Tab-separated table of C-alpha atoms in Angstrom:
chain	number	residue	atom	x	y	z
A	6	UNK	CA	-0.712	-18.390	-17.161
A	7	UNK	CA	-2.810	-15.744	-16.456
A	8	UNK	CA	-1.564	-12.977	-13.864
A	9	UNK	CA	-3.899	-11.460	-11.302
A	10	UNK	CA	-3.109	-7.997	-9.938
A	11	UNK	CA	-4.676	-6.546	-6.983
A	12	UNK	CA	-3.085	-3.083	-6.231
A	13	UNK	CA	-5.183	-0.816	-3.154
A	14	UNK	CA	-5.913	2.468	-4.709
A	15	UNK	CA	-4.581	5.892	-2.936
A	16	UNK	CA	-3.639	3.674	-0.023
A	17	UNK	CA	-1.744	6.937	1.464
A	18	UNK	CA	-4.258	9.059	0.835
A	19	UNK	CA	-7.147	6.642	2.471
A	20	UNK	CA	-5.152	6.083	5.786
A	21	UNK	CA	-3.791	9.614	5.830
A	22	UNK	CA	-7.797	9.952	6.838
A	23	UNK	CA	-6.869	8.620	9.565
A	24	UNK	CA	-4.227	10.308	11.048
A	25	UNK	CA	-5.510	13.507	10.308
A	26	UNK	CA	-8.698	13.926	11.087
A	27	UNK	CA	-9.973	16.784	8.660
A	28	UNK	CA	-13.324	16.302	7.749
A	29	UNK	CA	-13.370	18.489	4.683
A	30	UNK	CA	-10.315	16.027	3.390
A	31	UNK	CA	-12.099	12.806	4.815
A	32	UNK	CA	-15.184	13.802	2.155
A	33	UNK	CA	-13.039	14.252	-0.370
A	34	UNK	CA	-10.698	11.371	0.032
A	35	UNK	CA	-13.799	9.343	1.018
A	36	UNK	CA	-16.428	9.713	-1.624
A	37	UNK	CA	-16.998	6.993	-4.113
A	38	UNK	CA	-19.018	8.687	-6.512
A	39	UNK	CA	-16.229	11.414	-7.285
A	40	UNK	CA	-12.565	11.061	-8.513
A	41	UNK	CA	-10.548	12.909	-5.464
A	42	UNK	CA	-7.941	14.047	-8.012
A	43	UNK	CA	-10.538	15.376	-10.354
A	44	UNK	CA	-11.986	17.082	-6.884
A	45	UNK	CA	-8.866	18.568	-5.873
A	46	UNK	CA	-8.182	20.096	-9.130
A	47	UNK	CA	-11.743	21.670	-9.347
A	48	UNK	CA	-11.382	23.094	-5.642
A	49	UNK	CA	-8.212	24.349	-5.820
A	50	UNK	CA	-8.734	26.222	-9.448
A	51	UNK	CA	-12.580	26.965	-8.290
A	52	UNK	CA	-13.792	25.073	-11.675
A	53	UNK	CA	-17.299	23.597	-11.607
A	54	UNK	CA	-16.916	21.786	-14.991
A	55	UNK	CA	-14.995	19.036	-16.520
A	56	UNK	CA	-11.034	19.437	-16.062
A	57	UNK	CA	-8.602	18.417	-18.215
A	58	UNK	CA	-5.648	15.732	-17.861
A	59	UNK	CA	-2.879	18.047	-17.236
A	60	UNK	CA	-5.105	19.898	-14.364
A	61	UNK	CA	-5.640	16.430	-12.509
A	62	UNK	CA	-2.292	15.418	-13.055
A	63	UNK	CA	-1.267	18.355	-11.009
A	64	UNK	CA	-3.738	17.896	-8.625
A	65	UNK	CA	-2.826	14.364	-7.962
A	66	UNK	CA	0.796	15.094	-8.191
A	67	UNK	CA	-0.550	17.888	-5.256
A	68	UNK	CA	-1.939	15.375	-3.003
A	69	UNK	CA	0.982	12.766	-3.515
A	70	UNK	CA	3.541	15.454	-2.413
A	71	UNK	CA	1.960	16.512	0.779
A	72	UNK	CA	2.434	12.747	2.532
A	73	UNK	CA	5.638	12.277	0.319
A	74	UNK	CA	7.293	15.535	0.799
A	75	UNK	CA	8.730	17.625	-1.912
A	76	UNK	CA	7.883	21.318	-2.965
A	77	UNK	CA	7.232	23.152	-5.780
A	78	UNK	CA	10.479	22.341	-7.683
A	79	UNK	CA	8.976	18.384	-7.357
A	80	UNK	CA	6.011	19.221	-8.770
A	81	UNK	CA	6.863	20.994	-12.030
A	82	UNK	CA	9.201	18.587	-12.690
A	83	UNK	CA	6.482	16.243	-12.464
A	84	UNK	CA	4.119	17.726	-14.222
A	85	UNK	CA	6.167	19.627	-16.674
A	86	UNK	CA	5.593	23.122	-15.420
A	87	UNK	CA	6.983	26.336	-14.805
A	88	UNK	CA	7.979	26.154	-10.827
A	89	UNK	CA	5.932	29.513	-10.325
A	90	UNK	CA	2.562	27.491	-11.912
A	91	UNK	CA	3.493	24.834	-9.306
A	92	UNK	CA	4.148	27.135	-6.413
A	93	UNK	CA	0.822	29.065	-7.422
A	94	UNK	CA	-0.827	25.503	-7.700
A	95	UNK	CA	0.520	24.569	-4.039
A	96	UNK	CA	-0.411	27.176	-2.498
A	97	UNK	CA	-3.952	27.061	-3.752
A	98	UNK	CA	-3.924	23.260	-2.361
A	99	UNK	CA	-3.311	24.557	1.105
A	100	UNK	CA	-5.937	27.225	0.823
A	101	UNK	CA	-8.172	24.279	-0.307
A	102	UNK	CA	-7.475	22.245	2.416
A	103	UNK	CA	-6.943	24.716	5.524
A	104	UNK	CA	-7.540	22.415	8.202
A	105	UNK	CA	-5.154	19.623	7.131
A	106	UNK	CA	-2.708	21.437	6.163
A	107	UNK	CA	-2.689	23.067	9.647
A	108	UNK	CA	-2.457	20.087	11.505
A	109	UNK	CA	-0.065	18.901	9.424
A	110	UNK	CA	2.413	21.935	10.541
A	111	UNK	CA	0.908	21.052	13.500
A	112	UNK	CA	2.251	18.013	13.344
A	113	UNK	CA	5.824	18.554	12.403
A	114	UNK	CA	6.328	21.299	15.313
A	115	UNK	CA	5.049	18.575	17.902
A	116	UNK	CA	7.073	16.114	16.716
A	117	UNK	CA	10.213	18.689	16.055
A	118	UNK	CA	9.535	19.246	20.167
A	119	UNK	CA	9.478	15.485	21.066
A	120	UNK	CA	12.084	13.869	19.181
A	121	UNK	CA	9.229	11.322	18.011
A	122	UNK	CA	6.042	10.332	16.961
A	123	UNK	CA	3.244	7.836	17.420
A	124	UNK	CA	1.774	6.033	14.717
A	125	UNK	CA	-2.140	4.865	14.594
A	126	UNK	CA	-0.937	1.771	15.232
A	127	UNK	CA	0.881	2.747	18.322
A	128	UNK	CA	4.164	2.639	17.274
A	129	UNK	CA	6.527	5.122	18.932
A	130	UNK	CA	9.872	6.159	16.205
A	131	UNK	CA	12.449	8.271	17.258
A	132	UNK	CA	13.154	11.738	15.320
A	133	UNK	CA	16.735	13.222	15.242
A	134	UNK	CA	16.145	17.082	14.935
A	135	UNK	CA	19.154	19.230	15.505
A	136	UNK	CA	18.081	22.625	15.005
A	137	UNK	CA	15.837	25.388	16.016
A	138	UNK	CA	12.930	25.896	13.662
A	139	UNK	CA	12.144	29.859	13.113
A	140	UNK	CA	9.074	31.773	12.286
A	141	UNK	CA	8.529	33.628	8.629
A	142	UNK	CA	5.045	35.376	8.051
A	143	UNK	CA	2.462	32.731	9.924
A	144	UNK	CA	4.409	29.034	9.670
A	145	UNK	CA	7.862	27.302	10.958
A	146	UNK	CA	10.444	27.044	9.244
A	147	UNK	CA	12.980	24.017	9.788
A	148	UNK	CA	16.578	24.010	8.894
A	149	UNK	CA	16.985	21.798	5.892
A	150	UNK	CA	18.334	18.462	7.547
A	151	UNK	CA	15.425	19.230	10.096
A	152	UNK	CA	12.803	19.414	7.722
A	153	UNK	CA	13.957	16.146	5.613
A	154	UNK	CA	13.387	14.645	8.754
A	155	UNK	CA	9.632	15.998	9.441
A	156	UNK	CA	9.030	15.059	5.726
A	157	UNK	CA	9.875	11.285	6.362
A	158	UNK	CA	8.131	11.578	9.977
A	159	UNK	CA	4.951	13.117	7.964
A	160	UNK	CA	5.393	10.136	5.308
A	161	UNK	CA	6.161	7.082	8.089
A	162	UNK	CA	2.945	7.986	9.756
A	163	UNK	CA	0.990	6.774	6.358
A	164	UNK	CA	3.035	4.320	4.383
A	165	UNK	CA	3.441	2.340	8.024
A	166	UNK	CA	0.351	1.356	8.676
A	167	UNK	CA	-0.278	1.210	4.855
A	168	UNK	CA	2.503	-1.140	4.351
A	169	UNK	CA	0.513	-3.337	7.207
A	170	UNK	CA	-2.992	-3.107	5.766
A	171	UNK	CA	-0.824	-4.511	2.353
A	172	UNK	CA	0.826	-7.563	4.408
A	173	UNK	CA	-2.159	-8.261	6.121
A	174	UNK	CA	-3.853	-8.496	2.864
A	175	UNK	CA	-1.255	-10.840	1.910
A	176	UNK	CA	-1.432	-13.115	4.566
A	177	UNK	CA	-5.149	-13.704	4.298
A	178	UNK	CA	-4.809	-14.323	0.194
A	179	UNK	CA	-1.510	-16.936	1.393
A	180	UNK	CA	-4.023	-18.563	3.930
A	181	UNK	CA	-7.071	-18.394	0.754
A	182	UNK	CA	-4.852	-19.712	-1.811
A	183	UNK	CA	-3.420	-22.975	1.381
A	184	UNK	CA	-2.303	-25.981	-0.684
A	185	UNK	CA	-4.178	-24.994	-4.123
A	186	UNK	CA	-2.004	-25.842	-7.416
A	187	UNK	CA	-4.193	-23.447	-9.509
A	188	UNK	CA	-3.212	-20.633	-8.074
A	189	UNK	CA	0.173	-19.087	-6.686
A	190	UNK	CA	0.925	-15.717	-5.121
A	191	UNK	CA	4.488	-15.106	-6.823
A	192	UNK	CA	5.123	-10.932	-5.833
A	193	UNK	CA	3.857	-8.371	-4.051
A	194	UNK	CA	5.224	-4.877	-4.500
A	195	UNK	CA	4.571	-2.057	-2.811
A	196	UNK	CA	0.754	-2.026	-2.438
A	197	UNK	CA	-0.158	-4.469	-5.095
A	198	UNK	CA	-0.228	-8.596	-5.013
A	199	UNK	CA	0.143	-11.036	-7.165
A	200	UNK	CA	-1.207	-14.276	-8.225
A	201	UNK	CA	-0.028	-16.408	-11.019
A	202	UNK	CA	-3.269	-18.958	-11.526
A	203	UNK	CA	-5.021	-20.847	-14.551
A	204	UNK	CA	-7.307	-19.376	-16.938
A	205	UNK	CA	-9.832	-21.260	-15.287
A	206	UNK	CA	-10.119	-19.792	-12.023
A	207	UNK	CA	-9.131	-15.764	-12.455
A	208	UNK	CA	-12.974	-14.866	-11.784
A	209	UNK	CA	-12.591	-16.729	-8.868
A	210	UNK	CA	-9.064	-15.519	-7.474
A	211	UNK	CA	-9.810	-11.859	-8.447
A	212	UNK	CA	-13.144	-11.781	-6.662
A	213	UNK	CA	-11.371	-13.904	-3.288
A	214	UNK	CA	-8.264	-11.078	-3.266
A	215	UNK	CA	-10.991	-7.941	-3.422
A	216	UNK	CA	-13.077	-9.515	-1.098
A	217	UNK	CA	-10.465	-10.232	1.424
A	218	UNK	CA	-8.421	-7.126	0.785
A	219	UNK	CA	-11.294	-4.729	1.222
A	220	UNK	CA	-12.635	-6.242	4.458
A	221	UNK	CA	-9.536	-6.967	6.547
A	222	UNK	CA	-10.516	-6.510	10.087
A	223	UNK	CA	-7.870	-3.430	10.556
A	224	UNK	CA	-9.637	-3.204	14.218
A	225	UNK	CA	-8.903	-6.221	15.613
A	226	UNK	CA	-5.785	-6.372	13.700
A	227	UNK	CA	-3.904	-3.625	14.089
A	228	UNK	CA	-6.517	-1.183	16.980
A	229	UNK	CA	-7.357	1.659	14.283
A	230	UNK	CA	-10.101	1.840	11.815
A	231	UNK	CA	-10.267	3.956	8.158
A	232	UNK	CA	-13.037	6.615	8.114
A	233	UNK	CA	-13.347	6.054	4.348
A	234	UNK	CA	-13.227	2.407	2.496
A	235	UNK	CA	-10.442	1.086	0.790
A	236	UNK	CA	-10.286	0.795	-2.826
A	237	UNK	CA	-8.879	-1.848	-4.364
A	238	UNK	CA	-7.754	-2.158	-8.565
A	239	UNK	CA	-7.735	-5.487	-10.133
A	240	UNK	CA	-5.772	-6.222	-13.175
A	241	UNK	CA	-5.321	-9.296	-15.189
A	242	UNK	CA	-2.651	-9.621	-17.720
A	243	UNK	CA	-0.985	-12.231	-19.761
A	244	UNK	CA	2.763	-11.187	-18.776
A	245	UNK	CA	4.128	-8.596	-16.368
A	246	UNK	CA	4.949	-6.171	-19.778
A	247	UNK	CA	0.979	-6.212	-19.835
A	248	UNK	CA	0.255	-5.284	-16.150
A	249	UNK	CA	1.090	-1.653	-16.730
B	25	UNK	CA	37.107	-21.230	2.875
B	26	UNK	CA	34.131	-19.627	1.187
B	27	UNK	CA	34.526	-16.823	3.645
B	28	UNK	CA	30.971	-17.133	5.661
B	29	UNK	CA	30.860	-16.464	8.633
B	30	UNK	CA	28.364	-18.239	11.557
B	31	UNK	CA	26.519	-21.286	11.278
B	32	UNK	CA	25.348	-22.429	8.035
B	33	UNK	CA	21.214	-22.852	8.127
B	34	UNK	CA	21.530	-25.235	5.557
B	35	UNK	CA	23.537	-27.458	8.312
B	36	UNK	CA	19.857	-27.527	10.001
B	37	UNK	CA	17.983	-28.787	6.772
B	38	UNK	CA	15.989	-32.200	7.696
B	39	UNK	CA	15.063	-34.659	5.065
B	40	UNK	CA	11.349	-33.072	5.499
B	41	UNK	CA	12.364	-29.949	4.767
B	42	UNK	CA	14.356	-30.525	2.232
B	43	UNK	CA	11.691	-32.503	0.628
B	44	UNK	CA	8.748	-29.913	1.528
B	45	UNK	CA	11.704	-26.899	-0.317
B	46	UNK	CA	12.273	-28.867	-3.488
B	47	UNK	CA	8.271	-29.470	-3.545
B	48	UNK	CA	7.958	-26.184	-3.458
B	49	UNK	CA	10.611	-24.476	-6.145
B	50	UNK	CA	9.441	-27.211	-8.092
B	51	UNK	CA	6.069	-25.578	-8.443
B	52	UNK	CA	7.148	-22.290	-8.739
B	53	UNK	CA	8.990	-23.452	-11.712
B	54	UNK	CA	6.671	-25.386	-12.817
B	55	UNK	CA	3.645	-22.066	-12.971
B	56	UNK	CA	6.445	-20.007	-14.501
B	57	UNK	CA	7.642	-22.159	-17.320
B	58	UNK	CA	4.231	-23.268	-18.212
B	59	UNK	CA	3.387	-19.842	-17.931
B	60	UNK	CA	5.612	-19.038	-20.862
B	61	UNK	CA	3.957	-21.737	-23.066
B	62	UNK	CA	0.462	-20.816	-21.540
B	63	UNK	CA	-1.358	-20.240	-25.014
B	64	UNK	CA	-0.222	-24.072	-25.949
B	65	UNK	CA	-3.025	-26.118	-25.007
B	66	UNK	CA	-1.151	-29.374	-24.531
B	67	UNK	CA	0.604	-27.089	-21.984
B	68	UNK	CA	-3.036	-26.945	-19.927
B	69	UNK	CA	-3.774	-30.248	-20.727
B	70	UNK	CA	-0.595	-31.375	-18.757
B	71	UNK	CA	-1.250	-28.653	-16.111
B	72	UNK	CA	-4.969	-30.161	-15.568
B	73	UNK	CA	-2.994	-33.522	-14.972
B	74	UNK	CA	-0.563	-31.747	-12.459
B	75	UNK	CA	-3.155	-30.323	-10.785
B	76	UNK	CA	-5.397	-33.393	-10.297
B	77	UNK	CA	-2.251	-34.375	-7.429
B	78	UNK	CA	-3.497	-31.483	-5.525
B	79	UNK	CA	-6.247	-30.255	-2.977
B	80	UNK	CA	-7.457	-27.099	-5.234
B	81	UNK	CA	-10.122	-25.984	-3.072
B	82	UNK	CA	-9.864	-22.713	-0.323
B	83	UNK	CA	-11.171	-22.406	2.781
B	84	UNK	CA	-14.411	-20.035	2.874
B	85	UNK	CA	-13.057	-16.669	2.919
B	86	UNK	CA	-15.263	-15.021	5.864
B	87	UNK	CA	-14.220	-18.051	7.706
B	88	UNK	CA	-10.641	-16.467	7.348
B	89	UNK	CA	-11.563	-13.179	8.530
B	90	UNK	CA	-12.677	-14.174	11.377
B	91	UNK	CA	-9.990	-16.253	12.012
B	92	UNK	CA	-7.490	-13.405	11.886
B	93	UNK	CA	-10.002	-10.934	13.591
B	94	UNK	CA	-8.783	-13.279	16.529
B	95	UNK	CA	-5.095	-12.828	16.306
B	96	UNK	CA	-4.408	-9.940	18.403
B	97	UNK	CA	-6.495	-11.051	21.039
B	98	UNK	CA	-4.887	-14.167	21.303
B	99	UNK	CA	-1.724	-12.062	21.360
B	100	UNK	CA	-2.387	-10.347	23.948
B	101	UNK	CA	-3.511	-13.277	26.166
B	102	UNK	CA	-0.213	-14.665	25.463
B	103	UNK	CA	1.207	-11.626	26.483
B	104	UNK	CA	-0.815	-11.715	30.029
């Protein structure tokens, strides 16, 4: 039987738009008619042109490691490159992206201060900091306990309310799907959801799980709205070998 | 004996439930298997029959989303 895969695209990134209200990042994050990797890659090594695969691998890999956490070392080992490329690359991404990347230090010192944080969705979560941050050239530096903290603080603050939008999106496809023996949601993982249906009806349950997974009612659900639209990638397969 | 400890749930299992459970493993086995054979068409010819026991139709999907739009409001009334 036929396997339906509906997997949100960049969730992260999308509801890091959020949280951090840059607009320069918002209009990158946020427009449909260009690839934000592709985007980041071309601002951050000033290219007007085409770029090539290992360029927007970095740059994605770039954008990934701000929410996720992880430096320079991270990045060349995901990318294969030399740890100076990387650092020169990272640094570059927070030139591109000034005001983000200042409230995100922002951030971590207010939340270094409080012991906590508040998600968008009004969630309070307790930080355990232990040491005094210090000051080199113009940013904080944390002790390195500290700053694994600030790093999952940083990353709680988007998969959280991602993780929501995801079970949300689940519950409305469980409610679409109600007594049907066509069609049966059989994983979800991460961002992504499953159906297991019959040939007949894939059209049908692919259109139903973008249509309700794009236009979940995040207001009334959960009290914040995305500044940018949700993206959402639909695979079908034969067998879970052939999802990938 | 078997070493667990605190009450056993499936002490709590009615006849419905137990009923509704194996109804429902049973067609979770059922898509799976038959999804192994899935390119035999007698296979979708017996899954056609299987499915002409059920109600195969879903509820109109803006109907749902305003449904749920609903939910934390009602939440919060409960809470009052």
């Amino acid at each position: 039987m036929p396997l339906v895969g509906a997997d949100y695209g960049q969730m992260e990134l999308r509801v890091s738009t959020a949280v951090w209200k840059d607009p320069f990042w918002t209009s990158v994050v946020g427009d449909p008619d260009v690839d934000m990797h592709e985007q980041t890659a071309r601002n951050v090594l000033h290219i007007k042109g085409d770029i090539s695969t290992e360029q927007r691998v970095k740059a994605k890999g770039a954008n990934f490691l701000t929410f996720y956490g992880g430096g320079a070392k991270k990045l060349a080992e995901d990318t294969n490159c030399t740890i100076e490329e990387a650092r020169e690359f990272l640094d570059g991404w927070h030139s591109t992206y000034p005001g983000l990347s200042a409230m995100l230090e922002a951030d971590k010192k207010r939340i270094h201060e409080n012991g906590e944080f508040t998600t968008i969705m009004g969630w309070i979560k307790p930080v355990y900091v232990y040491d005094q941050p210090y000051r080199k050239k113009d940013k904080w530096e944390y002790s390195p306990r500290d700053a694994e903290e600030l790093r999952y603080a940083i990353n709680d603050q988007v998969q959280g309310p991602a993780a929501q939008i995801t079970f949300a999106a689940h519950v409305l496809i469980d409610r679409w799907l109600a007594d049907r023996t066509d069609a049966l949601m059989v994983n979800h993982v991460h961002d992504a959801i499953y159906v297991d249906c019959h040939p007949r009806v894939v059209d049908e349950v692919s259109e139903a799980m973008r249509h309700l997974m794009l236009n979940i009612p995040l207001g009334d659900i959960f009290g914040f709205e995305l500044p940018v639209p949700l993206k959402v990638d639909i695979k079908v397969a034969d067998s879970w070998g052939e999802m990938e | 004996m078997n070493g667990s400890g605190g009450a056993d749930d499936r002490d709590l299992v009615t006849p419905k439930v137990l009923g509704a459970r194996i109804e429902r493993r049973a067609v979770r086995n059922t898509s799976f298997e038959l999804g192994r054979a899935a390119e035999h068409k007698d296979v979708l010819d017996f899954l056609e029959m299987f499915e002409s026991f059920g109600d195969d139709s879903s509820p109109p999907i803006e109907e749902l989303i305003e449904d749920i739009k609903s939910c934390r409001h009602r939440k919060e009334q409960d809470n009052e």
